[in-house]
Amino acid sequence: MLGGVPFPLLSDYWPHGAVGKAYGIFNEERGMDKRAAYVVDAQGIVRYAKVYEPGKIPESDELLEQLKKL
């Protein structure tokens, strides 16, 4: 468990932007990903995706609710 979050998280640190580019959320102009959350099932299928406005962050309760649906 990382920082009290009871589910795995993915970072897009290296290679820089590779994950964001694969998911279509890399902002070339700013050189960084848009803030987004995805829930991926055991088969690798994206079951939930949400891109957040600048300054907004995903809520743990929101993500946990999506995980419960799996």
CSV table of N, CA, C and O in Angstrom, one decimal, residues 12 15 31 33 40 45-46 48 54:
chain,number,residue,atom,x,y,z
A,12,ASP,N,4.0,7.9,-14.8
A,12,ASP,CA,4.5,8.1,-16.2
A,12,ASP,C,5.8,8.8,-16.2
A,12,ASP,O,6.1,9.7,-17.0
A,15,PRO,N,9.8,5.8,-19.7
A,15,PRO,CA,10.2,6.9,-20.5
A,15,PRO,C,9.2,8.0,-20.5
A,15,PRO,O,8.0,7.7,-20.5
A,31,GLY,N,4.5,19.4,-22.0
A,31,GLY,CA,5.5,18.3,-21.7
A,31,GLY,C,5.1,17.4,-20.5
A,31,GLY,O,5.9,16.9,-19.8
A,33,ASP,N,1.5,14.9,-18.8
A,33,ASP,CA,0.2,14.3,-18.9
A,33,ASP,C,-0.9,15.3,-18.3
A,33,ASP,O,-0.6,16.0,-17.3
A,40,VAL,N,-8.3,-0.4,-14.5
A,40,VAL,CA,-8.0,-1.4,-15.4
A,40,VAL,C,-8.3,-2.8,-14.8
A,40,VAL,O,-7.8,-3.0,-13.7
A,45,ILE,N,-8.4,-4.6,-19.4
A,45,ILE,CA,-9.4,-3.8,-20.1
A,45,ILE,C,-9.7,-2.6,-19.2
A,45,ILE,O,-9.9,-2.7,-18.0
A,46,VAL,N,-9.7,-1.4,-19.8
A,46,VAL,CA,-10.0,-0.2,-19.1
A,46,VAL,C,-11.5,-0.2,-18.8
A,46,VAL,O,-12.3,-0.2,-19.8
A,48,TYR,N,-12.9,2.1,-16.5
A,48,TYR,CA,-13.3,3.5,-16.1
A,48,TYR,C,-12.2,4.4,-16.5
A,48,TYR,O,-11.0,4.1,-16.3
A,54,PRO,N,-7.7,21.1,-15.1
A,54,PRO,CA,-6.5,21.5,-14.3
A,54,PRO,C,-6.8,22.0,-12.9
A,54,PRO,O,-7.9,22.6,-12.7
